[in-house]
Amino acid sequence: MRPSRHSRSAGRWSPESTSSTWALRTSSGEVNDVPSKRRCGHPVEDDALDLSISVLAHAGSFISQGCARNAQVTDTLEAGDLDLVAALQIAPRAGVRVLADVLGVSTGTVSRRMTRLRDQHGMRVVGQVPWWVAGDATPHHVWISTAPGRTDAVATAIAELDEAQFVATTTGRADVYCILHPARRAAAAALLTATLPSIPGVAHTHSELGLHRYQSGSSWRLDRLGEDRERRLMAHRHGAAPTGPGRLGADEAGIARVLQRDGRASAAEIAREAGMSASTAYRLTQSLLERGLVQPRIEIEPALLGHPLEAVVSLSTSAGTMQEIATALSTHPSARYVSTVAGTSSVIHHGLFRHEDDLSDFLARDLGRHPGVTRFEISIVLRVLMRYWTPRAVPAR
C-alpha cells in the first residue's frame, strides 16, 4: 500500500494545507479515490479514539524538509523517553491515561514526551498493511551501484518514487539499498528495467523478489519494561496479522487510508474525512485493527534507541532450509525485517545492533548455528531516506 504524491509550495511542504488522493481497489473491483488532508501529527484528546497509525505521506523533496526536518540522531534518548517508546511499540494506539498509568508518570509528562519525540526526534506512528491489500504485487529488494559521487543524488531520486517503501545509502554490497513495492505486478517490469536504470548516476542494479514476510517493524521492540507492564499494555494492542489474503470494502479502504495518514485521529475525524457517521467509523476501524489489517508501528531512528548499527544481510541457503532459517531468524532480537526472496539470495535479514561486536556475534555464532546457510553478503546502512513510506531527515553518521 503506497501513498500518493503531494504538492509542495515554495520548496517547503505544508503539513496543514497539503491534500492528496489515493486509490484502492475494493472487493467489487472498483477503484475508489479517497481525498485526504496530510498532517504532521497533533495532540489527541484523552477521550478520543486513540488510533495510532500515522503519516504514510510520500515525500519528494520533503526528505530534507517537512515534518522530520529537525530530527537529529545524536545520543540515545533518556530513560523516560525510552520507556515511552517501548510502551508505544507494544501498544501504539494506547491513550495517554493508559500510558501514564503503566509507566507510573503523569498524563502531562506523557504528553510532553510524546510531543518532544515527535517534534525533535522525528517519531511517527505508521500503519502497516499486508502486501496484498493494495494490489497483486510483492516488494522488490534492489541493490544499486552508482557512479562516483552520485550516491546521495540517486538515493534521493529513488525516494521520490511512489513505489519507494525503504531507501538507504549503504556500504558493502551496493551504494544504495531499497525496497520498491509497485501497486500492480505488471508495473514491476517498467520500474526495474526502465525507471531505475534511467536515473542519472545509476551504474548497476540487482533486484530480488519478496516472497513472504516473516518479521516486520511492527514486532521489533525494546526489552525494558518487564513482564507486568508488557502484559498490561498487550491488552491495548492490535490484532495479529492475517495469515492469508482478503479484501477491503469501499468504506474500509477509506478508513485505512485515513489511519495511514493520521493515526492519532479520533472517530469523529475519521468519519468526517471518510464521509460516514462516527459510529460507523468507530465500528469499522475497530474491525480493521482487531483483524490485523492495519498493524500500528512506531517509526523512530534506531540510533536514538541505542542501536546505531543497521545491517541488511542477504543469505543464500541450501535447498529445503529457506523457510526454516527465515522462521528462526525472525525471532532473533536484532530482527527488524525478515523476508524470503527469489534471486541470488534466499533470505533477507534486516537487523539492528548496538555495536560492531554484536554484529560480529550474529554473523559468526548465530548464523553459524544454521548449517543451511551457505553464503551471505552484508550492506551496512549509512543514511535512511525512507522507512515504510515515511520520509526521514537523518544526517549521515
Short mmCIF file of C-alpha atoms in Angstrom, two decimals:
data_model
loop_
_atom_site.label_atom_id
_atom_site.label_comp_id
_atom_site.label_asym_id
_atom_site.label_seq_id
_atom_site.Cartn_x
_atom_site.Cartn_y
_atom_site.Cartn_z
CA MET A 1 0.00 0.00 0.00
CA ARG A 2 1.57 3.25 -1.08
CA PRO A 3 0.53 6.88 -0.65
CA SER A 4 0.09 9.32 -3.47
CA ARG A 5 2.47 12.16 -4.11
CA HIS A 6 1.71 15.53 -2.55
CA SER A 7 2.24 19.05 -3.76
CA ARG A 8 4.86 21.40 -2.42
CA SER A 9 4.85 25.17 -2.24
CA ALA A 10 7.93 27.39 -2.49
CA GLY A 11 10.22 24.46 -1.83
CA ARG A 12 8.65 23.73 1.54
CA TRP A 13 5.99 21.14 2.34
CA SER A 14 2.99 22.44 4.23
CA PRO A 15 1.57 19.73 6.50
CA GLU A 16 -1.54 21.73 7.27
CA SER A 17 -2.56 22.52 3.70
CA THR A 18 -1.46 19.63 1.53
CA SER A 19 -4.16 17.40 0.11
CA SER A 20 -3.87 14.16 -1.82
CA THR A 21 -5.91 11.42 -3.37
CA TRP A 22 -5.21 7.71 -3.09
CA ALA A 23 -6.90 4.89 -4.96
CA LEU A 24 -7.58 1.40 -3.62
CA ARG A 25 -9.31 -1.39 -5.48
CA THR A 26 -12.25 -2.73 -3.50
CA SER A 27 -13.76 -6.21 -3.39
CA SER A 28 -16.01 -5.30 -6.31
CA GLY A 29 -13.04 -4.28 -8.45
CA GLU A 30 -13.97 -0.61 -8.29
CA VAL A 31 -11.20 1.90 -7.71
CA ASN A 32 -12.07 4.41 -5.01
CA ASP A 33 -10.30 7.74 -4.75
CA VAL A 34 -10.07 8.83 -1.14
CA PRO A 35 -9.23 12.52 -0.64
CA SER A 36 -7.12 13.23 2.38
CA LYS A 37 -5.53 16.10 4.25
CA ARG A 38 -2.00 15.33 5.39
CA ARG A 39 -0.87 16.46 8.79
CA CYS A 40 2.38 16.09 10.64
CA GLY A 41 0.83 14.78 13.84
CA HIS A 42 -1.15 16.51 16.55
CA PRO A 43 -2.28 16.00 20.14
CA VAL A 44 -5.24 13.72 20.75
CA GLU A 45 -7.88 14.37 23.34
CA ASP A 46 -7.72 11.84 26.16
CA ASP A 47 -11.28 10.72 25.49
CA ALA A 48 -10.82 10.44 21.73
CA LEU A 49 -10.44 7.15 19.94
CA ASP A 50 -6.66 6.78 20.10
CA LEU A 51 -5.80 5.17 16.78
CA SER A 52 -2.07 5.31 16.37
CA ILE A 53 -1.13 4.58 12.82
CA SER A 54 0.24 7.81 11.43
CA VAL A 55 1.54 9.58 8.34
CA LEU A 56 2.38 7.39 5.39
CA ALA A 57 2.81 10.57 3.39
CA HIS A 58 5.11 10.26 0.40
CA ALA A 59 7.82 12.76 0.19
CA GLY A 60 9.54 14.15 -2.84
CA SER A 61 12.00 16.74 -1.58
CA PHE A 62 10.34 16.56 1.85
CA ILE A 63 13.16 14.15 2.72
CA SER A 64 15.33 17.10 3.71
CA GLN A 65 12.48 19.37 4.78
CA GLY A 66 8.98 18.98 6.24
CA CYS A 67 7.92 17.34 9.46
CA ALA A 68 11.11 15.46 10.21
CA ARG A 69 13.34 18.37 9.25
CA ASN A 70 14.69 18.83 12.75
CA ALA A 71 15.07 15.15 13.56
CA GLN A 72 18.63 14.57 14.70
CA VAL A 73 20.22 11.24 15.51
CA THR A 74 22.84 12.05 18.11
CA ASP A 75 22.76 10.36 21.50
CA THR A 76 20.46 7.72 22.89
CA LEU A 77 17.23 9.02 24.37
CA GLU A 78 16.91 9.45 28.13
CA ALA A 79 15.38 6.62 30.18
CA GLY A 80 11.89 8.11 30.46
CA ASP A 81 11.64 8.62 26.70
CA LEU A 82 12.92 5.10 26.06
CA ASP A 83 10.23 3.72 28.37
CA LEU A 84 7.56 5.62 26.47
CA VAL A 85 8.86 4.39 23.11
CA ALA A 86 8.94 0.83 24.45
CA ALA A 87 5.33 1.18 25.60
CA LEU A 88 4.23 2.56 22.24
CA GLN A 89 5.99 -0.26 20.44
CA ILE A 90 3.70 -2.68 22.25
CA ALA A 91 0.52 -0.58 22.15
CA PRO A 92 0.88 2.24 19.61
CA ARG A 93 -2.81 3.15 20.00
CA ALA A 94 -2.85 3.31 23.78
CA GLY A 95 -4.29 6.54 25.20
CA VAL A 96 -2.31 8.99 27.28
CA ARG A 97 -4.00 7.90 30.51
CA VAL A 98 -3.19 4.23 29.85
CA LEU A 99 0.45 5.02 29.09
CA ALA A 100 0.77 7.22 32.18
CA ASP A 101 -0.73 4.56 34.43
CA VAL A 102 1.52 1.79 33.09
CA LEU A 103 4.67 3.91 33.22
CA GLY A 104 3.89 5.45 36.60
CA VAL A 105 4.06 9.07 35.46
CA SER A 106 1.55 11.86 34.97
CA THR A 107 -0.51 12.33 31.83
CA GLY A 108 1.19 15.69 31.37
CA THR A 109 4.59 14.04 31.37
CA VAL A 110 3.47 11.53 28.73
CA SER A 111 2.01 14.29 26.55
CA ARG A 112 5.17 16.41 26.79
CA ARG A 113 7.40 13.47 25.98
CA MET A 114 5.30 12.42 23.02
CA THR A 115 5.38 15.95 21.64
CA ARG A 116 9.15 16.17 22.10
CA LEU A 117 9.74 12.78 20.49
CA ARG A 118 7.62 13.77 17.53
CA ASP A 119 8.92 17.30 17.03
CA GLN A 120 12.57 16.93 17.99
CA HIS A 121 13.32 13.31 17.14
CA GLY A 122 11.02 12.59 14.22
CA MET A 123 8.99 9.84 15.92
CA ARG A 124 5.98 8.75 13.91
CA VAL A 125 3.41 6.01 14.28
CA VAL A 126 2.59 4.42 10.95
CA GLY A 127 0.10 1.82 9.80
CA GLN A 128 1.47 -1.32 8.25
CA VAL A 129 -0.80 -3.29 5.96
CA PRO A 130 -0.41 -6.73 4.34
CA TRP A 131 1.23 -6.80 0.91
CA TRP A 132 -1.96 -7.94 -0.78
CA VAL A 133 -4.21 -5.13 0.46
CA ALA A 134 -3.41 -2.65 -2.32
CA GLY A 135 -2.78 -4.99 -5.23
CA ASP A 136 -1.29 -8.21 -6.55
CA ALA A 137 2.39 -7.24 -6.36
CA THR A 138 5.01 -8.06 -3.74
CA PRO A 139 8.05 -5.90 -2.89
CA HIS A 140 11.32 -5.97 -4.80
CA HIS A 141 14.58 -5.67 -2.88
CA VAL A 142 17.05 -3.71 -5.01
CA TRP A 143 20.77 -3.07 -4.62
CA ILE A 144 22.17 -0.22 -6.71
CA SER A 145 25.75 0.68 -7.57
CA THR A 146 26.25 4.32 -8.51
CA ALA A 147 28.74 6.42 -10.39
CA PRO A 148 31.37 8.08 -8.16
CA GLY A 149 29.91 10.97 -6.19
CA ARG A 150 26.32 10.23 -7.23
CA THR A 151 25.13 8.05 -4.35
CA ASP A 152 23.15 10.70 -2.46
CA ALA A 153 21.54 12.05 -5.63
CA VAL A 154 20.50 8.57 -6.74
CA ALA A 155 19.08 7.70 -3.32
CA THR A 156 17.12 10.96 -3.24
CA ALA A 157 15.68 10.31 -6.69
CA ILE A 158 14.63 6.79 -5.73
CA ALA A 159 13.00 8.06 -2.53
CA GLU A 160 10.80 10.30 -4.68
CA LEU A 161 9.29 7.31 -6.46
CA ASP A 162 5.76 6.37 -5.44
CA GLU A 163 6.91 2.77 -5.08
CA ALA A 164 9.68 3.54 -2.59
CA GLN A 165 8.98 1.80 0.72
CA PHE A 166 12.53 1.87 2.14
CA VAL A 167 15.58 3.72 0.80
CA ALA A 168 19.06 3.99 2.32
CA THR A 169 22.62 4.66 1.32
CA THR A 170 24.87 1.75 2.22
CA THR A 171 28.35 0.29 2.10
CA GLY A 172 29.25 -3.27 1.24
CA ARG A 173 27.14 -4.99 -1.38
CA ALA A 174 26.00 -1.76 -3.05
CA ASP A 175 25.83 2.01 -2.66
CA VAL A 176 22.03 2.17 -2.28
CA TYR A 177 19.61 -0.43 -0.95
CA CYS A 178 15.87 0.00 -1.37
CA ILE A 179 12.58 -1.84 -1.20
CA LEU A 180 10.23 -0.93 -4.04
CA HIS A 181 6.60 -2.05 -3.97
CA PRO A 182 4.61 -1.42 -7.15
CA ALA A 183 0.84 -1.40 -6.91
CA ARG A 184 0.46 -3.99 -9.66
CA ARG A 185 2.60 -6.95 -10.68
CA ALA A 186 2.61 -5.78 -14.31
CA ALA A 187 4.20 -2.46 -13.30
CA ALA A 188 7.35 -4.11 -11.93
CA ALA A 189 8.97 -4.64 -15.33
CA ALA A 190 8.98 -0.97 -16.29
CA LEU A 191 10.02 0.06 -12.78
CA LEU A 192 13.04 -2.25 -12.69
CA THR A 193 14.15 -2.14 -16.32
CA ALA A 194 13.32 1.44 -17.33
CA THR A 195 12.61 3.77 -14.42
CA LEU A 196 15.52 2.78 -12.15
CA PRO A 197 18.23 2.48 -14.84
CA SER A 198 17.24 5.87 -16.28
CA ILE A 199 18.03 7.72 -13.03
CA PRO A 200 21.23 9.72 -13.61
CA GLY A 201 24.13 8.15 -11.74
CA VAL A 202 22.80 4.58 -11.63
CA ALA A 203 25.55 2.25 -12.83
CA HIS A 204 24.15 -1.18 -11.99
CA THR A 205 21.09 -2.70 -10.32
CA HIS A 206 20.34 -6.10 -8.84
CA SER A 207 16.82 -6.98 -7.70
CA GLU A 208 15.22 -9.87 -5.83
CA LEU A 209 11.51 -10.56 -5.45
CA GLY A 210 9.98 -10.67 -1.98
CA LEU A 211 8.15 -13.95 -1.31
CA HIS A 212 6.95 -13.97 2.29
CA ARG A 213 7.49 -11.61 5.22
CA TYR A 214 8.39 -13.33 8.49
CA GLN A 215 9.16 -10.26 10.61
CA SER A 216 8.48 -6.55 10.31
CA GLY A 217 8.95 -3.29 12.15
CA SER A 218 5.63 -3.71 13.96
CA SER A 219 7.12 -6.53 16.04
CA TRP A 220 10.63 -5.26 16.84
CA ARG A 221 10.75 -3.66 20.27
CA LEU A 222 12.94 -2.58 23.17
CA ASP A 223 13.15 -5.01 26.08
CA ARG A 224 12.98 -2.74 29.11
CA LEU A 225 9.51 -2.65 30.67
CA GLY A 226 9.26 -6.03 32.40
CA GLU A 227 6.58 -8.70 32.13
CA ASP A 228 3.92 -6.98 34.23
CA ARG A 229 3.91 -3.70 32.33
CA GLU A 230 4.13 -5.50 28.98
CA ARG A 231 1.15 -7.66 29.92
CA ARG A 232 -0.93 -4.58 30.80
CA LEU A 233 -0.03 -2.92 27.51
CA MET A 234 -0.81 -6.02 25.46
CA ALA A 235 -4.46 -5.57 26.37
CA HIS A 236 -4.39 -2.43 24.19
CA ARG A 237 -2.51 -3.94 21.25
CA HIS A 238 -3.97 -4.51 17.80
CA GLY A 239 -4.83 -7.95 16.45
CA ALA A 240 -2.35 -10.34 14.85
CA ALA A 241 -1.62 -10.02 11.15
CA PRO A 242 -3.88 -12.16 8.95
CA THR A 243 -2.39 -15.40 7.64
CA GLY A 244 -3.98 -15.20 4.21
CA PRO A 245 -5.17 -12.68 1.64
CA GLY A 246 -8.52 -10.94 1.88
CA ARG A 247 -10.33 -7.88 0.58
CA LEU A 248 -11.36 -4.49 1.86
CA GLY A 249 -14.73 -2.93 1.15
CA ALA A 250 -15.01 0.65 -0.03
CA ASP A 251 -15.66 2.08 3.46
CA GLU A 252 -12.83 0.04 4.96
CA ALA A 253 -10.49 1.28 2.24
CA GLY A 254 -11.33 4.87 3.07
CA ILE A 255 -10.76 4.33 6.77
CA ALA A 256 -7.47 2.51 6.15
CA ARG A 257 -6.26 5.50 4.18
CA VAL A 258 -7.14 7.94 6.96
CA LEU A 259 -5.44 5.75 9.53
CA GLN A 260 -2.28 5.52 7.48
CA ARG A 261 -2.14 9.26 7.11
CA ASP A 262 -3.16 10.29 10.60
CA GLY A 263 -3.06 7.54 13.16
CA ARG A 264 -3.95 9.82 16.06
CA ALA A 265 -7.35 10.58 14.51
CA SER A 266 -10.49 10.34 16.55
CA ALA A 267 -13.60 8.50 15.35
CA ALA A 268 -15.13 11.90 14.55
CA GLU A 269 -12.13 12.90 12.43
CA ILE A 270 -12.16 9.59 10.58
CA ALA A 271 -15.89 9.93 9.97
CA ARG A 272 -15.51 13.46 8.64
CA GLU A 273 -12.68 12.62 6.27
CA ALA A 274 -14.08 9.28 5.11
CA GLY A 275 -17.61 10.61 4.75
CA MET A 276 -19.53 8.41 7.18
CA SER A 277 -21.10 8.52 10.63
CA ALA A 278 -18.91 8.45 13.74
CA SER A 279 -20.46 5.16 14.87
CA THR A 280 -19.71 3.51 11.53
CA ALA A 281 -16.18 4.88 11.55
CA TYR A 282 -15.58 3.55 15.05
CA ARG A 283 -17.02 0.11 14.27
CA LEU A 284 -15.11 -0.38 11.03
CA THR A 285 -11.89 0.99 12.49
CA GLN A 286 -12.04 -1.42 15.39
CA SER A 287 -12.71 -4.25 12.96
CA LEU A 288 -9.70 -3.37 10.79
CA LEU A 289 -7.42 -3.20 13.81
CA GLU A 290 -8.72 -6.32 15.52
CA ARG A 291 -8.35 -8.33 12.31
CA GLY A 292 -4.79 -7.06 11.93
CA LEU A 293 -5.46 -5.48 8.54
CA VAL A 294 -3.71 -2.39 9.86
CA GLN A 295 -0.69 -3.02 12.09
CA PRO A 296 0.38 0.05 14.08
CA ARG A 297 4.13 0.51 14.44
CA ILE A 298 6.48 3.13 15.80
CA GLU A 299 8.98 4.72 13.42
CA ILE A 300 11.93 6.36 15.14
CA GLU A 301 15.58 6.10 14.20
CA PRO A 302 17.19 3.06 15.88
CA ALA A 303 20.28 5.05 16.90
CA LEU A 304 18.11 7.02 19.31
CA LEU A 305 17.16 3.72 20.93
CA GLY A 306 20.75 2.57 21.40
CA HIS A 307 21.01 0.62 18.14
CA PRO A 308 23.22 2.77 15.87
CA LEU A 309 24.40 -0.10 13.65
CA GLU A 310 21.97 -1.25 10.97
CA ALA A 311 22.78 -4.09 8.57
CA VAL A 312 20.96 -5.80 5.72
CA VAL A 313 22.21 -9.39 5.49
CA SER A 314 21.42 -11.33 2.30
CA LEU A 315 21.67 -15.07 2.89
CA SER A 316 21.88 -17.94 0.44
CA THR A 317 20.60 -21.24 1.79
CA SER A 318 20.66 -24.86 0.77
CA ALA A 319 17.59 -26.47 -0.75
CA GLY A 320 14.80 -27.09 1.73
CA THR A 321 16.15 -24.87 4.52
CA MET A 322 14.98 -21.41 3.40
CA GLN A 323 11.73 -21.27 5.36
CA GLU A 324 13.24 -22.88 8.45
CA ILE A 325 16.08 -20.35 8.53
CA ALA A 326 13.75 -17.38 7.92
CA THR A 327 11.48 -18.55 10.75
CA ALA A 328 14.43 -18.90 13.13
CA LEU A 329 15.92 -15.52 12.23
CA SER A 330 12.56 -13.79 12.70
CA THR A 331 12.84 -14.49 16.45
CA HIS A 332 16.36 -13.04 16.77
CA PRO A 333 16.48 -9.89 18.95
CA SER A 334 18.08 -7.91 16.11
CA ALA A 335 15.40 -8.76 13.54
CA ARG A 336 13.56 -5.69 12.29
CA TYR A 337 12.62 -7.21 8.94
CA VAL A 338 12.97 -10.79 7.69
CA SER A 339 11.72 -12.00 4.31
CA THR A 340 12.31 -14.83 1.92
CA VAL A 341 13.22 -13.71 -1.59
CA ALA A 342 13.66 -15.12 -5.09
CA GLY A 343 17.03 -14.25 -6.56
CA THR A 344 20.66 -14.98 -5.82
CA SER A 345 19.70 -14.79 -2.13
CA SER A 346 17.10 -16.82 -0.26
CA VAL A 347 16.52 -14.75 2.92
CA ILE A 348 16.89 -11.06 3.79
CA HIS A 349 17.60 -10.21 7.44
CA HIS A 350 17.47 -6.50 8.26
CA GLY A 351 18.98 -6.25 11.73
CA LEU A 352 19.61 -3.57 14.35
CA PHE A 353 22.70 -3.83 16.56
CA ARG A 354 24.14 -1.92 19.50
CA HIS A 355 27.78 -2.38 18.46
CA GLU A 356 30.02 -3.96 15.85
CA ASP A 357 30.73 -6.76 18.32
CA ASP A 358 27.03 -7.66 18.32
CA LEU A 359 27.00 -7.85 14.53
CA SER A 360 30.13 -9.98 14.64
CA ASP A 361 28.49 -12.38 17.09
CA PHE A 362 25.39 -12.58 14.91
CA LEU A 363 27.39 -13.44 11.81
CA ALA A 364 29.85 -15.84 13.44
CA ARG A 365 27.70 -17.53 16.09
CA ASP A 366 24.01 -17.11 15.36
CA LEU A 367 24.23 -17.73 11.63
CA GLY A 368 26.79 -20.43 12.32
CA ARG A 369 24.10 -22.43 14.12
CA HIS A 370 22.30 -22.90 10.80
CA PRO A 371 24.19 -25.33 8.55
CA GLY A 372 21.74 -24.48 5.76
CA VAL A 373 23.32 -21.02 5.36
CA THR A 374 25.80 -21.40 2.52
CA ARG A 375 26.75 -17.76 1.91
CA PHE A 376 25.89 -14.22 2.93
CA GLU A 377 26.54 -10.64 1.87
CA ILE A 378 26.18 -7.56 4.04
CA SER A 379 25.10 -3.98 3.39
CA ILE A 380 25.75 -1.55 6.24
CA VAL A 381 23.18 1.24 6.36
CA LEU A 382 24.68 4.73 6.39
CA ARG A 383 21.69 7.05 5.97
CA VAL A 384 17.99 6.27 5.75
CA LEU A 385 15.88 8.45 3.48
CA MET A 386 12.63 6.49 3.67
CA ARG A 387 11.21 3.99 6.17
CA TYR A 388 7.93 2.35 5.30
CA TRP A 389 6.99 5.25 3.04
CA THR A 390 7.79 7.69 5.87
CA PRO A 391 10.48 10.24 4.94
CA ARG A 392 13.37 10.50 7.34
CA ALA A 393 15.64 13.56 7.56
CA VAL A 394 18.58 11.99 9.31
CA PRO A 395 22.18 13.08 8.74
CA ALA A 396 24.78 10.52 7.75
CA ARG A 397 26.67 9.05 10.68
#
